[in-house]
Amino acid sequence: MFSYDNIQKLNNLELLVYDYVIKNKQVVRYMTVRDLAAAVHVSTSTVIRFCKKLGCDGYSEFRVKFKLYLNEQCSRQSKDDIEELQHYFKSVETTAWEQVMNDAVQMIRDAKRVIFVGVGTSGILGKYGARFFSNVGKFAQSIDDPYYPVLEDILDNTVIIALSVSGEVSEVIRMINEFKQHNCKILSITNKNSCTLAKISDLNLSYYIEEQKVGGELNVTTQVPVLFLIETLARSIK
């Protein structure tokens, strides 16, 4: 619908309509032609010309095609997400993955305590991880505040499980460097093993899922693999 050729045909006023439609998809689908024209501060004739350049006879046909376009995009995204997760779960059925997981499990078994570290969404997952580990009998805590004071005497024989999608969060890296100074073992769970956090860890578990961001900043990459890894580790140390 919004092909390169069609967009190239739009003049400056019609591009304003296009920009508004793309940024307000869910609102536009319920707008009348007058509503859309008023929102963009253009005439209804400009909106009609916009519709015709996209291959529609008028605004009514545009609304129908636009709703179909949105449904198709949503369906395609859901299918892509499911296929990507299926690919991930197939990828962990390897000897190499089992070896890394066995090493991680042994590291946790040998430790007196476990501390999950992460900020934002990773911090929330850290709290879940600490609770899940505690449920299976392994004492665990969670730190989601990068400035939370930690007493040195509780760090003896401790494994830090650091969670971060990008592995480049400065606050998390700073905390991990401090924990390393106290001889804590570092197990990181990141999206890729080429990130800074993975490189400074004793062991890294990476899941390689396509990163998704909203507005170029908010990371909405699926965390299903992280939950899977946390629960698999916990169940394996029982």
One Martini backbone bead per residue (centre of mass of N, CA, C, O) as a GRO file, in nm:
protein
  238
    1MET     BB    1   0.061   0.060  -0.024
    2PHE     BB    2   0.346   0.196   0.080
    3SER     BB    3   0.511   0.254  -0.164
    4TYR     BB    4   0.765   0.406  -0.312
    5ASP     BB    5   0.613   0.507  -0.564
    6ASN     BB    6   0.374   0.640  -0.416
    7ILE     BB    7   0.537   0.837  -0.233
    8GLN     BB    8   0.678   0.992  -0.470
    9LYS     BB    9   0.397   1.137  -0.563
   10LEU     BB   10   0.397   1.318  -0.325
   11ASN     BB   11   0.339   1.602  -0.188
   12ASN     BB   12   0.380   1.801   0.080
   13LEU     BB   13   0.087   1.775   0.188
   14GLU     BB   14   0.064   1.464   0.150
   15LEU     BB   15   0.302   1.400   0.342
   16LEU     BB   16   0.156   1.492   0.595
   17VAL     BB   17  -0.056   1.273   0.585
   18TYR     BB   18   0.134   1.032   0.587
   19ASP     BB   19   0.275   1.095   0.856
   20TYR     BB   20   0.018   1.079   1.031
   21VAL     BB   21  -0.073   0.793   0.961
   22ILE     BB   22   0.187   0.642   1.058
   23LYS     BB   23   0.176   0.770   1.363
   24ASN     BB   24  -0.173   0.706   1.367
   25LYS     BB   25  -0.309   0.429   1.297
   26GLN     BB   26  -0.538   0.368   1.517
   27VAL     BB   27  -0.690   0.641   1.466
   28VAL     BB   28  -0.737   0.662   1.154
   29ARG     BB   29  -0.933   0.413   1.114
   30TYR     BB   30  -1.177   0.616   1.254
   31MET     BB   31  -1.167   0.839   1.050
   32THR     BB   32  -1.262   1.093   0.880
   33VAL     BB   33  -1.189   1.307   0.635
   34ARG     BB   34  -1.226   1.557   0.818
   35ASP     BB   35  -1.055   1.467   1.056
   36LEU     BB   36  -0.787   1.437   0.903
   37ALA     BB   37  -0.770   1.722   0.788
   38ALA     BB   38  -0.772   1.867   1.065
   39ALA     BB   39  -0.521   1.725   1.192
   40VAL     BB   40  -0.325   1.832   0.940
   41HIS     BB   41  -0.416   2.103   0.804
   42VAL     BB   42  -0.608   2.029   0.557
   43SER     BB   43  -0.776   1.945   0.295
   44THR     BB   44  -0.992   1.713   0.167
   45SER     BB   45  -0.864   1.711  -0.118
   46THR     BB   46  -0.585   1.622  -0.022
   47VAL     BB   47  -0.673   1.349   0.090
   48ILE     BB   48  -0.788   1.238  -0.174
   49ARG     BB   49  -0.527   1.252  -0.335
   50PHE     BB   50  -0.372   1.065  -0.150
   51CYS     BB   51  -0.551   0.816  -0.200
   52LYS     BB   52  -0.514   0.799  -0.513
   53LYS     BB   53  -0.194   0.764  -0.499
   54LEU     BB   54  -0.256   0.473  -0.345
   55GLY     BB   55  -0.503   0.336  -0.527
   56CYS     BB   56  -0.766   0.496  -0.459
   57ASP     BB   57  -1.086   0.627  -0.514
   58GLY     BB   58  -1.104   0.693  -0.197
   59TYR     BB   59  -1.156   0.709   0.139
   60SER     BB   60  -1.319   0.449   0.177
   61GLU     BB   61  -1.109   0.262   0.047
   62PHE     BB   62  -0.874   0.338   0.226
   63ARG     BB   63  -0.988   0.232   0.496
   64VAL     BB   64  -1.009  -0.061   0.412
   65LYS     BB   65  -0.708  -0.102   0.327
   66PHE     BB   66  -0.584  -0.008   0.596
   67LYS     BB   67  -0.702  -0.230   0.777
   68LEU     BB   68  -0.575  -0.463   0.620
   69TYR     BB   69  -0.284  -0.370   0.659
   70LEU     BB   70  -0.279  -0.386   0.970
   71ASN     BB   71  -0.354  -0.687   0.994
   72GLU     BB   72  -0.112  -0.791   0.830
   73GLN     BB   73   0.112  -0.675   1.009
   74CYS     BB   74   0.030  -0.820   1.269
   75SER     BB   75   0.041  -1.111   1.161
   76ARG     BB   76   0.337  -1.103   1.065
   77GLN     BB   77   0.468  -1.039   1.339
   78SER     BB   78   0.366  -1.286   1.494
   79LYS     BB   79   0.492  -1.495   1.305
   80ASP     BB   80   0.785  -1.401   1.333
   81ASP     BB   81   0.809  -1.442   1.639
   82ILE     BB   82   0.749  -1.746   1.645
   83GLU     BB   83   0.974  -1.835   1.450
   84GLU     BB   84   1.208  -1.726   1.622
   85LEU     BB   85   1.154  -1.903   1.872
   86GLN     BB   86   1.173  -2.173   1.730
   87HIS     BB   87   1.465  -2.134   1.643
   88TYR     BB   88   1.584  -2.112   1.925
   89PHE     BB   89   1.492  -2.392   2.043
   90LYS     BB   90   1.655  -2.548   1.827
   91SER     BB   91   1.947  -2.424   1.893
   92VAL     BB   92   1.965  -2.572   2.193
   93GLU     BB   93   2.001  -2.868   2.047
   94THR     BB   94   2.313  -2.887   2.161
   95THR     BB   95   2.620  -2.965   2.280
   96ALA     BB   96   2.730  -2.681   2.329
   97TRP     BB   97   2.495  -2.578   2.501
   98GLU     BB   98   2.508  -2.796   2.722
   99GLN     BB   99   2.792  -2.721   2.821
  100VAL     BB  100   2.734  -2.432   2.910
  101MET     BB  101   2.506  -2.506   3.107
  102ASN     BB  102   2.675  -2.691   3.289
  103ASP     BB  103   2.873  -2.470   3.376
  104ALA     BB  104   2.658  -2.285   3.504
  105VAL     BB  105   2.545  -2.484   3.709
  106GLN     BB  106   2.813  -2.536   3.860
  107MET     BB  107   2.863  -2.245   3.946
  108ILE     BB  108   2.602  -2.228   4.121
  109ARG     BB  109   2.643  -2.473   4.308
  110ASP     BB  110   2.924  -2.360   4.433
  111ALA     BB  111   2.760  -2.140   4.550
  112LYS     BB  112   2.621  -1.966   4.815
  113ARG     BB  113   2.521  -1.727   4.621
  114VAL     BB  114   2.274  -1.522   4.441
  115ILE     BB  115   2.292  -1.238   4.205
  116PHE     BB  116   2.080  -1.030   4.050
  117VAL     BB  117   2.134  -0.814   3.755
  118GLY     BB  118   1.936  -0.517   3.668
  119VAL     BB  119   1.759  -0.302   3.442
  120GLY     BB  120   1.447  -0.262   3.414
  121THR     BB  121   1.337  -0.535   3.270
  122SER     BB  122   1.581  -0.695   3.384
  123GLY     BB  123   1.508  -0.637   3.680
  124ILE     BB  124   1.243  -0.794   3.681
  125LEU     BB  125   1.371  -1.066   3.601
  126GLY     BB  126   1.554  -1.080   3.850
  127LYS     BB  127   1.329  -1.114   4.056
  128TYR     BB  128   1.221  -1.372   3.939
  129GLY     BB  129   1.483  -1.535   3.960
  130ALA     BB  130   1.519  -1.519   4.268
  131ARG     BB  131   1.252  -1.660   4.336
  132PHE     BB  132   1.296  -1.922   4.176
  133PHE     BB  133   1.554  -2.011   4.317
  134SER     BB  134   1.435  -2.013   4.605
  135ASN     BB  135   1.215  -2.231   4.544
  136VAL     BB  136   1.464  -2.454   4.488
  137GLY     BB  137   1.692  -2.371   4.732
  138LYS     BB  138   1.839  -2.103   4.619
  139PHE     BB  139   1.994  -1.843   4.726
  140ALA     BB  140   1.846  -1.522   4.629
  141GLN     BB  141   1.900  -1.206   4.468
  142SER     BB  142   1.812  -0.854   4.385
  143ILE     BB  143   1.941  -0.591   4.157
  144ASP     BB  144   1.796  -0.264   4.024
  145ASP     BB  145   2.007  -0.073   4.172
  146PRO     BB  146   2.309   0.078   4.086
  147TYR     BB  147   2.325   0.222   4.403
  148TYR     BB  148   2.332  -0.025   4.570
  149PRO     BB  149   2.446  -0.129   4.866
  150VAL     BB  150   2.718  -0.368   4.917
  151LEU     BB  151   2.837  -0.597   5.121
  152GLU     BB  152   3.136  -0.758   5.128
  153ASP     BB  153   3.069  -1.009   5.328
  154ILE     BB  154   2.842  -1.132   5.105
  155LEU     BB  155   3.050  -1.204   4.847
  156ASP     BB  156   3.126  -1.472   4.925
  157ASN     BB  157   3.075  -1.702   4.704
  158THR     BB  158   2.953  -1.541   4.440
  159VAL     BB  159   2.693  -1.519   4.195
  160ILE     BB  160   2.651  -1.327   3.904
  161ILE     BB  161   2.346  -1.240   3.732
  162ALA     BB  162   2.350  -1.079   3.426
  163LEU     BB  163   2.106  -0.860   3.275
  164SER     BB  164   2.109  -0.799   2.908
  165VAL     BB  165   2.049  -0.728   2.593
  166SER     BB  166   2.300  -0.547   2.496
  167GLY     BB  167   2.552  -0.523   2.709
  168GLU     BB  168   2.577  -0.169   2.743
  169VAL     BB  169   2.507  -0.093   3.028
  170SER     BB  170   2.675   0.110   3.234
  171GLU     BB  171   2.564   0.034   3.516
  172VAL     BB  172   2.612  -0.271   3.493
  173ILE     BB  173   2.915  -0.267   3.429
  174ARG     BB  174   2.998  -0.127   3.689
  175MET     BB  175   2.894  -0.342   3.886
  176ILE     BB  176   3.059  -0.580   3.774
  177ASN     BB  177   3.338  -0.461   3.832
  178GLU     BB  178   3.296  -0.458   4.139
  179PHE     BB  179   3.245  -0.762   4.177
  180LYS     BB  180   3.521  -0.855   4.060
  181GLN     BB  181   3.692  -0.726   4.295
  182HIS     BB  182   3.536  -0.962   4.487
  183ASN     BB  183   3.544  -1.246   4.329
  184CYS     BB  184   3.310  -1.276   4.149
  185LYS     BB  185   3.104  -1.453   3.963
  186ILE     BB  186   3.017  -1.424   3.606
  187LEU     BB  187   2.682  -1.437   3.470
  188SER     BB  188   2.563  -1.383   3.147
  189ILE     BB  189   2.256  -1.247   2.984
  190THR     BB  190   2.245  -1.211   2.633
  191ASN     BB  191   2.199  -1.159   2.299
  192LYS     BB  192   2.516  -1.121   2.273
  193ASN     BB  193   2.877  -1.213   2.275
  194SER     BB  194   2.998  -0.910   2.174
  195CYS     BB  195   2.965  -0.771   2.428
  196THR     BB  196   3.086  -0.631   2.710
  197LEU     BB  197   2.955  -0.812   2.926
  198ALA     BB  198   3.048  -1.083   2.805
  199LYS     BB  199   3.362  -1.022   2.812
  200ILE     BB  200   3.359  -0.980   3.151
  201SER     BB  201   3.276  -1.267   3.177
  202ASP     BB  202   3.299  -1.601   3.267
  203LEU     BB  203   2.997  -1.636   3.153
  204ASN     BB  204   2.784  -1.690   2.855
  205LEU     BB  205   2.439  -1.630   2.760
  206SER     BB  206   2.303  -1.648   2.435
  207TYR     BB  207   2.010  -1.583   2.195
  208TYR     BB  208   1.964  -1.435   1.924
  209ILE     BB  209   1.755  -1.183   1.894
  210GLU     BB  210   1.574  -0.960   1.747
  211GLU     BB  211   1.580  -0.635   1.783
  212GLN     BB  212   1.338  -0.416   1.951
  213LYS     BB  213   1.214  -0.077   1.894
  214VAL     BB  214   1.072   0.216   2.041
  215GLY     BB  215   1.165   0.514   1.918
  216GLY     BB  216   1.478   0.405   1.932
  217GLU     BB  217   1.481   0.312   2.264
  218LEU     BB  218   1.268   0.108   2.341
  219ASN     BB  219   1.298  -0.216   2.455
  220VAL     BB  220   1.105  -0.507   2.294
  221THR     BB  221   1.248  -0.756   2.331
  222THR     BB  222   1.217  -1.063   2.376
  223GLN     BB  223   1.220  -1.266   2.704
  224VAL     BB  224   1.178  -1.573   2.678
  225PRO     BB  225   1.473  -1.686   2.681
  226VAL     BB  226   1.537  -1.584   2.967
  227LEU     BB  227   1.327  -1.747   3.119
  228PHE     BB  228   1.428  -2.019   3.023
  229LEU     BB  229   1.713  -2.000   3.145
  230ILE     BB  230   1.639  -1.953   3.437
  231GLU     BB  231   1.464  -2.213   3.476
  232THR     BB  232   1.676  -2.419   3.385
  233LEU     BB  233   1.887  -2.356   3.597
  234ALA     BB  234   1.715  -2.403   3.849
  235ARG     BB  235   1.631  -2.702   3.790
  236SER     BB  236   1.939  -2.809   3.764
  237ILE     BB  237   2.024  -2.745   4.086
  238LYS     BB  238   1.846  -2.952   4.261
   0.00000   0.00000   0.00000
